Coordinates of C-alpha atoms and ligand atoms in Angstrom, one line a residue:
X27 CA -29.0 36.8 -16.1
X28 CA -31.4 39.2 -14.4
X29 CA -31.1 42.9 -14.5
X30 CA -32.9 44.4 -11.5
X31 CA -32.7 48.0 -10.2
X32 CA -35.0 48.6 -7.3
X33 CA -36.0 51.8 -5.6
X34 CA -36.7 51.5 -1.9
X35 CA -38.1 53.9 0.6
X36 CA -35.5 56.2 2.2
X37 CA -34.0 54.6 5.3
X38 CA -35.5 55.7 8.6
X39 CA -33.5 58.3 10.6
X40 CA -33.5 58.4 14.3
X41 CA -35.2 61.6 15.3
X42 CA -33.0 62.0 18.3
X43 CA -29.5 62.1 17.0
X44 CA -30.1 62.6 13.3
X45 CA -28.5 59.3 12.6
X46 CA -29.9 56.1 11.0
X47 CA -29.9 52.6 12.5
X48 CA -26.3 52.1 11.4
X49 CA -25.2 55.3 13.1
X50 CA -24.8 57.3 9.9
X51 CA -25.7 60.9 9.6
X52 CA -27.8 62.0 6.6
X53 CA -24.8 63.4 4.7
X54 CA -22.9 60.1 4.8
X55 CA -25.4 58.5 2.5
X56 CA -26.3 61.5 0.5
X57 CA -25.5 62.2 -3.1
X58 CA -24.5 65.9 -3.4
X59 CA -24.7 67.7 -6.7
X60 CA -22.7 70.8 -7.4
X61 CA -24.5 73.5 -9.3
X62 CA -22.8 76.5 -11.0
X63 CA -25.8 78.8 -10.9
X64 CA -24.8 80.9 -13.8
X65 CA -25.0 77.8 -16.0
X66 CA -27.7 75.5 -14.7
X67 CA -31.1 76.9 -15.9
X68 CA -32.1 80.4 -17.0
X69 CA -35.7 81.2 -15.9
X70 CA -35.7 84.9 -17.1
X71 CA -33.9 84.3 -20.3
X72 CA -31.1 86.8 -19.9
X73 CA -28.4 84.3 -20.8
X74 CA -27.4 83.7 -17.1
X75 CA -28.8 81.0 -14.9
X76 CA -30.7 81.8 -11.7
X77 CA -32.3 80.5 -8.5
X78 CA -35.8 80.1 -10.1
X79 CA -34.1 78.1 -12.8
X80 CA -32.6 75.7 -10.2
X81 CA -36.0 75.4 -8.4
X82 CA -37.6 74.4 -11.7
X83 CA -35.2 71.5 -12.1
X84 CA -35.6 70.0 -8.6
X85 CA -37.9 67.3 -9.9
X86 CA -35.2 66.2 -12.4
X87 CA -32.6 66.1 -9.6
X88 CA -34.9 64.2 -7.3
X89 CA -35.5 61.6 -10.1
X90 CA -31.8 61.4 -10.7
X91 CA -31.2 60.5 -7.0
X92 CA -29.7 63.7 -5.7
X93 CA -30.1 64.4 -1.9
X94 CA -28.4 67.8 -1.6
X95 CA -27.4 70.6 -4.0
X96 CA -24.3 72.7 -3.4
X97 CA -24.7 76.0 -5.1
X98 CA -21.5 77.9 -5.9
X99 CA -21.6 81.5 -4.6
X100 CA -24.9 83.3 -5.4
X101 CA -24.3 86.3 -3.2
X102 CA -23.9 89.9 -4.4
X103 CA -20.7 90.2 -6.3
X104 CA -18.9 92.2 -8.9
X105 CA -18.4 88.8 -10.6
X106 CA -14.7 89.3 -11.2
X107 CA -14.3 85.6 -10.1
X108 CA -17.9 84.8 -11.0
X109 CA -19.2 85.0 -7.4
X110 CA -16.1 84.0 -5.5
X111 CA -15.6 87.7 -4.9
X112 CA -18.5 88.3 -2.4
X113 CA -19.5 91.9 -1.7
X114 CA -22.3 90.9 0.8
X115 CA -22.5 87.6 2.5
X116 CA -26.1 87.9 3.6
X117 CA -28.0 88.6 0.4
X118 CA -28.6 87.2 -3.0
X119 CA -27.2 88.7 -6.2
X120 CA -30.1 90.3 -8.1
X121 CA -28.8 88.5 -11.2
X122 CA -29.8 85.2 -9.5
X123 CA -33.1 86.5 -8.0
X124 CA -34.2 87.5 -4.5
X125 CA -34.1 86.3 -1.0
X126 CA -37.7 85.1 -1.5
X127 CA -36.6 83.0 -4.5
X128 CA -33.9 81.5 -2.2
X129 CA -36.4 80.7 0.5
X130 CA -38.7 79.2 -2.1
X131 CA -35.8 77.0 -3.4
X132 CA -35.1 75.8 0.2
X133 CA -38.8 75.1 0.8
X134 CA -39.3 73.3 -2.5
X135 CA -36.1 71.3 -1.9
X136 CA -37.4 70.3 1.5
X137 CA -40.5 68.9 0.0
X138 CA -38.4 66.7 -2.1
X139 CA -35.8 65.8 0.6
X140 CA -33.2 67.8 -1.2
X141 CA -31.1 69.9 1.1
X142 CA -29.3 73.1 0.1
X143 CA -25.6 73.7 0.7
X144 CA -24.1 77.2 0.2
X145 CA -20.6 78.0 -0.8
X146 CA -18.8 80.1 1.9
X147 CA -15.9 82.1 0.6
X148 CA -14.0 82.3 3.9
X149 CA -10.5 83.4 2.8
X150 CA -11.3 86.7 1.1
X151 CA -14.1 89.2 0.2
X152 CA -14.6 91.3 -2.8
X153 CA -12.7 94.6 -2.8
X154 CA -16.3 96.1 -3.1
X155 CA -17.4 94.6 0.3
X156 CA -18.2 97.4 2.8
X157 CA -15.5 95.9 5.1
X158 CA -12.8 96.4 2.6
X159 CA -14.0 99.8 1.4
X160 CA -13.7 101.0 5.0
X161 CA -10.5 99.1 5.6
X162 CA -8.9 100.9 2.6
X163 CA -10.2 104.3 3.6
X164 CA -7.4 105.1 6.2
X165 CA -4.8 103.5 8.3
X166 CA -7.0 104.1 11.4
X167 CA -10.3 102.9 9.9
X168 CA -12.4 100.5 12.0
X169 CA -11.9 97.7 9.5
X170 CA -8.2 98.4 8.7
X171 CA -7.1 95.3 10.5
X172 CA -9.8 93.0 9.0
X173 CA -7.4 92.6 6.0
X174 CA -3.6 92.1 5.7
X175 CA -1.9 95.5 5.2
X176 CA 1.8 96.0 5.3
X177 CA 4.5 98.4 4.2
X178 CA 6.6 97.5 1.2
X179 CA 10.2 96.3 1.6
X180 CA 11.4 99.5 -0.1
X181 CA 10.3 101.9 -2.8
X182 CA 8.2 99.9 -5.4
X183 CA 8.9 96.6 -3.6
X184 CA 6.1 94.5 -2.1
X185 CA 6.5 93.2 1.5
X186 CA 7.7 89.8 0.4
X187 CA 7.9 87.3 -2.6
X188 CA 4.5 85.7 -2.2
X189 CA 2.7 85.2 -5.4
X190 CA -1.0 85.2 -6.2
X191 CA -2.2 81.8 -7.5
X192 CA -4.0 83.8 -10.3
X193 CA -0.8 85.4 -11.6
X194 CA 1.5 88.3 -10.6
X195 CA 2.4 89.3 -7.1
X196 CA 0.1 88.6 -4.1
X197 CA 0.4 92.2 -3.0
X198 CA -1.2 95.4 -4.3
X199 CA -0.2 98.9 -3.4
X200 CA -2.9 101.2 -2.4
X201 CA -1.7 104.7 -3.2
X202 CA -4.0 106.4 -0.7
X203 CA -2.4 105.0 2.4
X204 CA 0.9 103.9 0.8
X205 CA 0.6 100.3 2.1
X206 CA 0.1 97.0 0.3
X207 CA -2.7 94.6 0.9
X208 CA -2.4 90.8 0.4
X209 CA -4.6 88.8 -2.0
X210 CA -3.9 85.1 -2.7
X211 CA -6.4 85.2 -5.6
X212 CA -7.3 88.2 -7.8
X213 CA -6.4 91.8 -6.5
X214 CA -10.2 92.2 -6.3
X215 CA -10.2 89.5 -3.7
X216 CA -8.4 90.8 -0.6
X217 CA -7.6 88.2 2.0
X218 CA -9.4 88.6 5.3
X219 CA -7.3 88.7 8.5
X220 CA -8.5 85.6 10.4
X221 CA -6.1 86.5 13.3
X222 CA -8.5 89.4 14.1
X223 CA -11.2 88.0 16.5
X224 CA -13.7 90.5 15.0
X225 CA -13.3 88.8 11.6
X226 CA -13.8 85.4 13.0
X227 CA -16.9 86.5 14.8
X228 CA -18.4 88.2 11.8
X229 CA -17.7 85.1 9.7
X230 CA -19.3 82.7 12.2
X231 CA -22.3 85.0 12.3
X232 CA -22.7 84.7 8.5
X233 CA -23.0 80.9 8.9
X234 CA -25.6 81.4 11.6
X235 CA -27.6 83.7 9.3
X236 CA -27.9 81.1 6.7
X237 CA -28.4 78.1 9.0
X238 CA -31.4 79.9 10.4
X239 CA -32.8 80.2 6.8
X240 CA -32.7 76.5 6.4
X241 CA -29.3 75.9 4.8
X242 CA -28.0 72.4 5.6
X243 CA -24.3 73.2 5.5
X244 CA -21.5 74.9 3.6
X245 CA -18.8 74.1 1.1
X246 CA -15.9 76.1 2.5
X247 CA -13.8 77.7 -0.2
X248 CA -10.0 77.9 -0.2
X249 CA -9.5 76.8 3.4
X250 CA -5.8 76.2 2.8
X251 CA -5.0 79.9 2.5
X252 CA -6.9 81.3 5.5
X253 CA -3.7 82.1 7.5
X254 CA -0.3 83.5 6.6
X255 CA 2.9 83.7 8.5
X256 CA 2.7 86.9 10.5
X257 CA 6.4 87.6 9.9
X258 CA 5.8 87.4 6.2
X259 CA 8.8 85.2 5.6
X260 CA 9.7 84.8 1.9
X261 CA 8.7 81.5 0.4
X262 CA 11.5 79.2 -0.8
X263 CA 11.9 79.5 -4.6
X264 CA 11.9 76.2 -6.5
X265 CA 13.4 75.3 -9.9
X266 CA 11.3 75.9 -13.0
X267 CA 8.5 78.2 -14.0
X268 CA 4.8 78.1 -13.5
X269 CA 2.2 78.5 -16.3
X270 CA 2.3 82.3 -15.9
X271 CA 6.1 82.2 -16.4
X272 CA 6.9 83.0 -12.8
X273 CA 9.4 81.0 -10.7
X274 CA 7.9 78.0 -8.9
X275 CA 7.5 78.5 -5.2
X276 CA 7.0 76.3 -2.1
X277 CA 4.1 78.1 -0.5
X278 CA 5.3 77.2 2.9
X279 CA 4.5 80.5 4.6
X280 CA 1.1 81.3 3.2
X281 CA -0.7 77.9 2.9
X282 CA -1.8 75.1 5.2
X283 CA -0.7 76.9 8.4
X284 CA -1.6 75.0 11.6
X285 CA -4.0 77.8 12.6
X286 CA -6.3 76.8 9.8
X287 CA -7.4 73.9 12.0
X288 CA -8.5 76.3 14.8
X289 CA -10.8 78.1 12.4
X290 CA -12.2 74.8 11.1
X291 CA -13.0 73.7 14.7
X292 CA -14.8 77.0 15.3
X293 CA -16.8 76.7 12.1
X294 CA -17.6 73.1 13.1
X295 CA -18.8 74.1 16.6
X296 CA -21.3 76.5 15.0
X297 CA -22.3 74.0 12.4
X298 CA -23.0 71.4 15.1
X299 CA -25.4 73.9 16.8
X300 CA -27.6 73.5 13.7
X301 CA -26.9 69.9 12.8
X302 CA -25.2 71.1 9.6
X303 CA -22.4 69.7 7.5
X304 CA -19.1 71.2 6.4
X305 CA -17.5 70.2 3.1
X306 CA -14.0 71.5 2.5
X307 CA -12.2 72.5 -0.7
X308 CA -9.2 70.7 0.6
X309 CA -6.4 70.3 -2.0
X310 CA -4.0 67.7 -0.5
X311 CA -1.1 65.8 -1.9
X312 CA -1.5 62.7 0.3
X313 CA -4.0 61.0 2.6
X314 CA -2.1 62.1 5.7
X315 CA -2.8 65.8 4.8
X316 CA -6.4 65.0 4.1
X317 CA -6.7 63.2 7.4
X318 CA -5.8 66.5 9.2
X319 CA -8.9 68.2 7.9
X320 CA -11.2 65.8 9.7
X321 CA -9.6 67.0 13.0
X322 CA -7.7 64.9 15.5
X323 CA -10.9 64.6 17.5
X324 CA -13.2 64.5 14.5
X325 CA -14.0 68.0 15.3
X326 CA -13.2 69.8 12.0
X327 CA -14.8 69.1 8.6
X328 CA -17.1 66.1 8.2
X329 CA -16.5 66.1 4.5
X330 CA -13.1 67.3 3.4
X331 CA -13.0 66.7 -0.3
X332 CA -10.6 64.1 -1.6
X333 CA -9.5 65.8 -4.8
X334 CA -6.5 63.6 -5.3
X335 CA -8.0 61.4 -8.0
X336 CA -8.4 64.5 -10.2
X337 CA -4.6 64.6 -10.5
X338 CA -4.1 60.9 -11.6
X339 CA -2.6 60.7 -15.0
X340 CA -4.5 58.2 -17.2
X341 CA -6.5 55.2 -15.9
X342 CA -4.4 52.8 -13.9
X343 CA -6.3 50.2 -11.8
X344 CA -3.2 50.0 -9.6
X345 CA -3.1 53.7 -8.8
X346 CA -6.8 53.7 -7.9
X347 CA -6.5 50.5 -5.8
X348 CA -3.6 51.9 -3.8
X349 CA -5.3 55.2 -3.2
X350 CA -8.5 53.6 -2.1
X351 CA -6.6 51.3 0.3
X352 CA -4.8 54.3 1.8
X353 CA -8.0 56.3 2.3
X354 CA -9.7 53.3 3.9
X355 CA -6.7 52.7 6.2
X356 CA -6.9 56.3 7.3
X357 CA -10.3 55.4 8.9
X358 CA -12.5 58.3 8.0
X359 CA -15.6 58.6 5.8
X360 CA -14.3 59.3 2.3
X361 CA -15.5 62.0 -0.1
X362 CA -14.0 61.1 -3.5
X363 CA -14.4 63.9 -6.1
X364 CA -13.6 63.4 -9.8
X365 CA -14.5 66.8 -11.2
X366 CA -15.7 70.4 -10.4
X367 CA -15.9 73.9 -11.8
X368 CA -12.1 74.6 -11.6
X369 CA -10.8 71.5 -13.4
X370 CA -11.3 70.1 -16.9
X371 CA -14.5 68.0 -16.9
X372 CA -13.9 64.3 -16.1
X373 CA -15.5 63.3 -19.4
X374 CA -12.9 65.2 -21.3
X375 CA -10.0 64.3 -19.0
X376 CA -10.5 60.6 -19.4
X377 CA -11.8 60.5 -23.0
X378 CA -9.8 58.4 -25.5
X379 CA -11.9 59.3 -28.5
X380 CA -13.2 55.7 -29.0
X381 CA -14.9 54.8 -25.7
X382 CA -15.8 58.2 -24.2
X383 CA -19.2 57.2 -22.9
X384 CA -18.0 53.9 -21.7
X385 CA -15.2 55.6 -19.7
X386 CA -17.7 58.1 -18.3
X387 CA -19.9 55.2 -17.0
X388 CA -16.9 53.4 -15.7
X389 CA -15.7 56.4 -13.7
X390 CA -19.3 56.9 -12.4
X391 CA -19.4 53.3 -11.2
X392 CA -16.1 53.8 -9.5
X393 CA -16.8 56.8 -7.3
X394 CA -20.5 55.9 -6.8
X395 CA -19.9 52.4 -5.5
X396 CA -17.1 53.2 -3.1
X397 CA -17.6 53.9 0.6
X398 CA -18.3 57.5 1.4
X399 CA -20.4 60.5 0.4
X400 CA -20.6 61.3 -3.3
X401 CA -20.3 64.8 -4.9
X402 CA -21.3 65.1 -8.5
X403 CA -20.8 68.1 -10.8
X404 CA -23.7 69.2 -12.9
X405 CA -23.7 67.7 -16.4
X406 CA -21.4 64.9 -15.4
X407 CA -24.4 62.6 -15.5
X408 CA -25.0 63.3 -19.2
X409 CA -21.4 63.1 -20.3
X410 CA -20.9 66.9 -20.7
X411 CA -17.5 67.7 -22.1
X412 CA -15.3 70.8 -21.8
X413 CA -15.9 73.5 -24.3
X414 CA -12.7 75.6 -24.0
X415 CA -12.5 79.1 -25.6
X416 CA -11.2 79.0 -29.1
X417 CA -9.3 82.3 -28.8
X418 CA -8.1 84.7 -26.2
X419 CA -10.9 87.2 -27.1
X420 CA -13.5 84.6 -26.2
X421 CA -12.2 84.0 -22.7
X422 CA -14.3 85.2 -19.7
X423 CA -12.3 83.9 -16.8
X424 CA -9.5 86.4 -16.1
X425 CA -6.8 83.8 -15.5
X426 CA -7.5 82.6 -19.1
X427 CA -6.8 86.1 -20.4
X428 CA -3.6 86.4 -18.3
X429 CA -2.3 83.0 -19.0
X430 CA -3.4 82.4 -22.6
X431 CA -2.5 80.0 -24.3
X432 CA -1.0 77.8 -21.6
X433 CA -3.8 78.7 -19.2
X434 CA -7.1 78.9 -20.9
X435 CA -9.1 79.6 -17.8
X436 CA -12.1 77.7 -16.5
X437 CA -14.8 78.7 -18.9
X438 CA -14.7 75.3 -20.6
X439 CA -16.0 73.4 -17.6
X440 CA -18.7 75.9 -16.8
X441 CA -20.8 76.0 -19.9
X442 CA -24.6 75.8 -19.8
X443 CA -26.3 72.6 -18.7
X444 CA -27.5 70.7 -21.7
X445 CA -31.3 70.1 -21.3
X446 CA -32.2 69.2 -24.8
X447 CA -31.0 69.5 -28.4
X448 CA -32.7 72.8 -29.3
X449 CA -30.9 76.1 -29.6
X450 CA -28.6 76.8 -26.6
X451 CA -29.3 73.3 -25.4
X452 CA -32.6 74.5 -23.8
X453 CA -30.7 76.4 -21.2
X454 CA -32.0 79.8 -22.3
X455 CA -33.8 81.5 -25.1
X456 CA -31.1 84.3 -25.0
X457 CA -27.5 83.8 -26.0
X458 CA -25.9 82.1 -23.0
X459 CA -23.0 83.7 -21.2
X460 CA -20.8 80.8 -22.4
X461 CA -21.3 78.8 -25.6
X462 CA -22.6 75.2 -25.5
X463 CA -20.4 72.5 -27.2
X464 CA -21.6 70.8 -30.4
X465 CA -21.9 67.5 -28.4
X466 CA -25.0 69.0 -26.8
X467 CA -26.9 67.6 -29.9
X468 CA -26.4 64.1 -28.6
X469 CA -25.5 64.6 -24.9
X470 CA -28.5 66.2 -23.4
X471 CA -31.1 65.3 -20.8
X472 CA -34.1 65.0 -23.0
X473 CA -32.5 62.6 -25.6
X474 CA -30.6 60.6 -23.0
X475 CA -33.7 60.0 -21.0
X476 CA -35.1 58.1 -24.0
X477 CA -32.0 56.0 -24.6
X478 CA -31.6 53.1 -22.1
X479 CA -27.9 52.9 -23.0
X480 CA -27.1 56.6 -22.4
X481 CA -24.7 57.9 -19.8
X482 CA -27.7 59.5 -18.0
X483 CA -29.6 56.2 -17.9
X484 CA -26.6 54.5 -16.5
X485 CA -26.2 57.2 -13.8
X486 CA -29.9 56.9 -12.9
X487 CA -29.6 53.1 -12.5
X488 CA -26.4 53.4 -10.6
X489 CA -27.7 56.0 -8.2
X490 CA -30.8 53.9 -7.6
X491 CA -28.6 51.0 -6.6
X492 CA -26.5 53.2 -4.4
X493 CA -29.6 54.4 -2.5
X494 CA -31.1 50.9 -2.0
X495 CA -28.4 48.4 -1.6
X496 CA -27.4 48.2 2.0
X497 CA -23.9 46.9 1.1
X498 CA -23.3 50.0 -1.1
X499 CA -24.4 52.3 1.8
X500 CA -22.9 50.6 4.7
X501 CA -20.7 47.8 3.5
X502 CA -17.0 47.4 4.1
X503 CA -14.6 47.3 1.1
X504 CA -12.6 44.2 0.1
X505 CA -10.2 44.5 -2.7
X506 CA -9.9 41.4 -5.0
X507 CA -7.7 40.3 -7.9
X508 CA -5.1 42.7 -6.8
X509 CA -2.5 41.4 -9.2
X510 CA -4.5 42.7 -12.2
X511 CA -3.1 46.0 -13.4
X512 CA -6.1 46.7 -15.8
X513 CA -9.1 45.7 -13.8
X514 CA -10.3 47.1 -10.5
X515 CA -12.3 44.5 -8.6
X516 CA -13.8 44.8 -5.2
X517 CA -16.8 43.9 -3.1
X518 CA -18.7 46.0 -0.7
X519 CA -19.8 43.5 2.0
X520 CA -22.6 43.8 4.5
X521 CA -24.2 41.2 6.8
X522 CA -23.7 38.1 4.7
X523 CA -24.3 39.7 1.3
X524 CA -22.2 41.8 -0.9
X525 CA -22.1 43.9 -4.1
X526 CA -19.3 42.9 -6.5
X527 CA -17.9 45.7 -8.7
X528 CA -15.6 45.0 -11.6
X529 CA -14.2 47.8 -13.6
X530 CA -12.1 47.3 -16.7
X531 CA -9.9 50.4 -16.8
X532 CA -8.3 49.4 -20.1
X533 CA -9.1 49.7 -23.8
X534 CA -8.8 45.9 -24.3
X535 CA -11.1 43.0 -23.4
X536 CA -10.0 41.6 -20.1
X537 CA -11.0 38.1 -18.8
X538 CA -11.7 38.2 -15.1
X539 CA -11.9 35.2 -12.7
X540 CA -14.5 35.1 -10.0
X541 CA -12.8 34.1 -6.9
X542 CA -14.7 35.7 -4.1
X543 CA -13.3 33.4 -1.4
X544 CA -10.9 36.0 0.0
X545 CA -14.0 38.0 0.7
X546 CA -15.6 35.0 2.5
X547 CA -17.9 33.9 -0.4
X548 CA -16.9 30.3 -1.3
X549 CA -19.9 29.2 -3.4
X550 CA -21.7 32.4 -3.9
X551 CA -25.0 33.0 -5.7
X552 CA -24.8 35.9 -8.1
X553 CA -27.4 38.2 -9.5
X554 CA -26.3 40.8 -12.0
X555 CA -27.6 44.2 -11.2
X556 CA -26.0 46.5 -13.7
X557 CA -23.5 46.3 -16.6
X558 CA -22.4 48.7 -19.3
X559 CA -21.8 45.9 -21.7
X560 CA -22.8 46.4 -25.4
X561 CA -23.2 42.7 -26.0
X562 CA -25.5 40.7 -23.8
X563 CA -23.8 38.0 -21.8
X564 CA -25.1 34.5 -22.3
X565 CA -24.5 31.3 -20.4
X566 CA -22.1 30.5 -17.6
X567 CA -18.5 31.7 -17.2
X568 CA -15.4 30.6 -15.5
X569 CA -13.9 33.9 -16.6
X570 CA -15.9 37.0 -17.3
X571 CA -15.1 38.8 -20.6
X572 CA -15.0 42.4 -19.6
X573 CA -15.5 44.7 -22.6
X574 CA -13.1 47.7 -22.9
X575 CA -13.8 50.2 -20.1
X576 CA -16.8 48.3 -18.9
X577 CA -18.6 47.9 -15.6
X578 CA -20.1 44.8 -14.0
X579 CA -22.0 45.1 -10.8
X580 CA -23.6 42.0 -9.2
X581 CA -25.3 41.1 -5.9
X582 CA -23.6 38.2 -4.1
X583 CA -25.3 36.0 -1.5
X584 CA -24.1 32.9 0.3
Ligands
LIG623 C1 -11.8 78.0 -5.3 C2 -13.0 78.1 -6.1 O1 -13.5 76.8 -6.4 C3 -12.6 78.9 -7.4 O2 -13.5 78.9 -8.4 C4 -12.2 80.3 -7.0 O3 -11.7 81.0 -8.1 C5 -11.2 80.3 -5.8 N1 -11.4 79.3 -4.8 C6 -11.1 81.6 -5.2 O4 -12.3 81.8 -4.4

């Protein structure tokens, strides 16, 4: 049995169309890495991460196999929603550094073939943005109609029953003009009025500003909520209560309105002028909805995120198999995401207490060997776990304060990156803005680099395979052994060769037969590329004994 992980030179791109020999654009083969800038690396030791900190870690990211970083908002902001309340779209928050630091980051990234993606908060601004300050000043202000202002239904009554996803009503009364403004998120995040052409123009200009500075694309925040029903029809009330104790609602009139797609097309036209990529924060309940975000003419988002796996309960090979089949049948380039800064970390979500690292490796092998572009979340590669606040007083995220204890907020998944096992996990000399979990003593970059069996070492090998194996980059997907409810088996097949992936999604040993004939390999030759087995395999097998939650990846030739 041979274990070989090779690194090859990057594939040549055609200068003309920005696509490679297989017709793929750079982002289709890229590995994206989401960085929460407050928590990645703190260069000035004030307890909060910054841009210089990110620049100092580019070599680490390069070595890991990252091709693009998506930085969550680093623009000036009162930080009510930790940057998702932007008060100036065309500057850098001094807490994170200067525009010079940003330009340096882009330039240093370029030297390492790492592109920079920014986070564009399209749905709302901060209430401290100059547009909103003017809008609020009088009913006749130049920017009045840049936001959604309405009279109440009656004294003390908001215009309708819409609720903010962050608790309470979605309307806030402004005593000065006696009207209410609409905010789907915090009251400090008033919704922009995308029906106003001046808003649309200003927002498209923001994207141009950054494209000209070398940004390779945007992750578009909260696209579902860009438009609202102009008649402000009440949403239907559903049975039951949400985690804030309010009635459940069908958000029929303030989410996923068809006009969203017009805005996506316009953003795409501008992105295309600069050869840039648009990634969408697209929460969907099924593949049909996701399909819409690519655009009927492939003229909307190149990368609408498929966040559906984050909602799967437990690990069922059947559930994953069906979902992957549906995504493939839809015919677009997939973007599977298993975790981010708004949801409990994947490590914690899947952990069973006995096989935590094995499960982390298994999930990595799943989403990094499937067709499509990959988006990682910082720390996932070292098996970082959630570190939720222990009491309400410790909470930083306002929704955690409002919804405690049912809703603890999102602090737990946003803690400092664990670089080593020294104080504060090597993130900062100062007390970090959020505490590191005790597991940082074992799950950190420095120690895991030295351990060939660590989660990090597994990620590094896996990403190296993903970048070098043509079948993982361009191969089709053939599902095998479909009757097995515990083991997900598939091949990625390309020009007479294939990569076989076997994932045991259960806590028991599973024996797996090798029948690759449905994929066209009758008497195949097999070279093992990567496993997460604890015991070395010896000899020949009719049936492969897959350890609990293990991974087996092999190269198949005829
Ligand atoms: C989605 C972002 O990911 C989240 O962190 C933020 O709070 C909301 N959008 C509002 O911008």
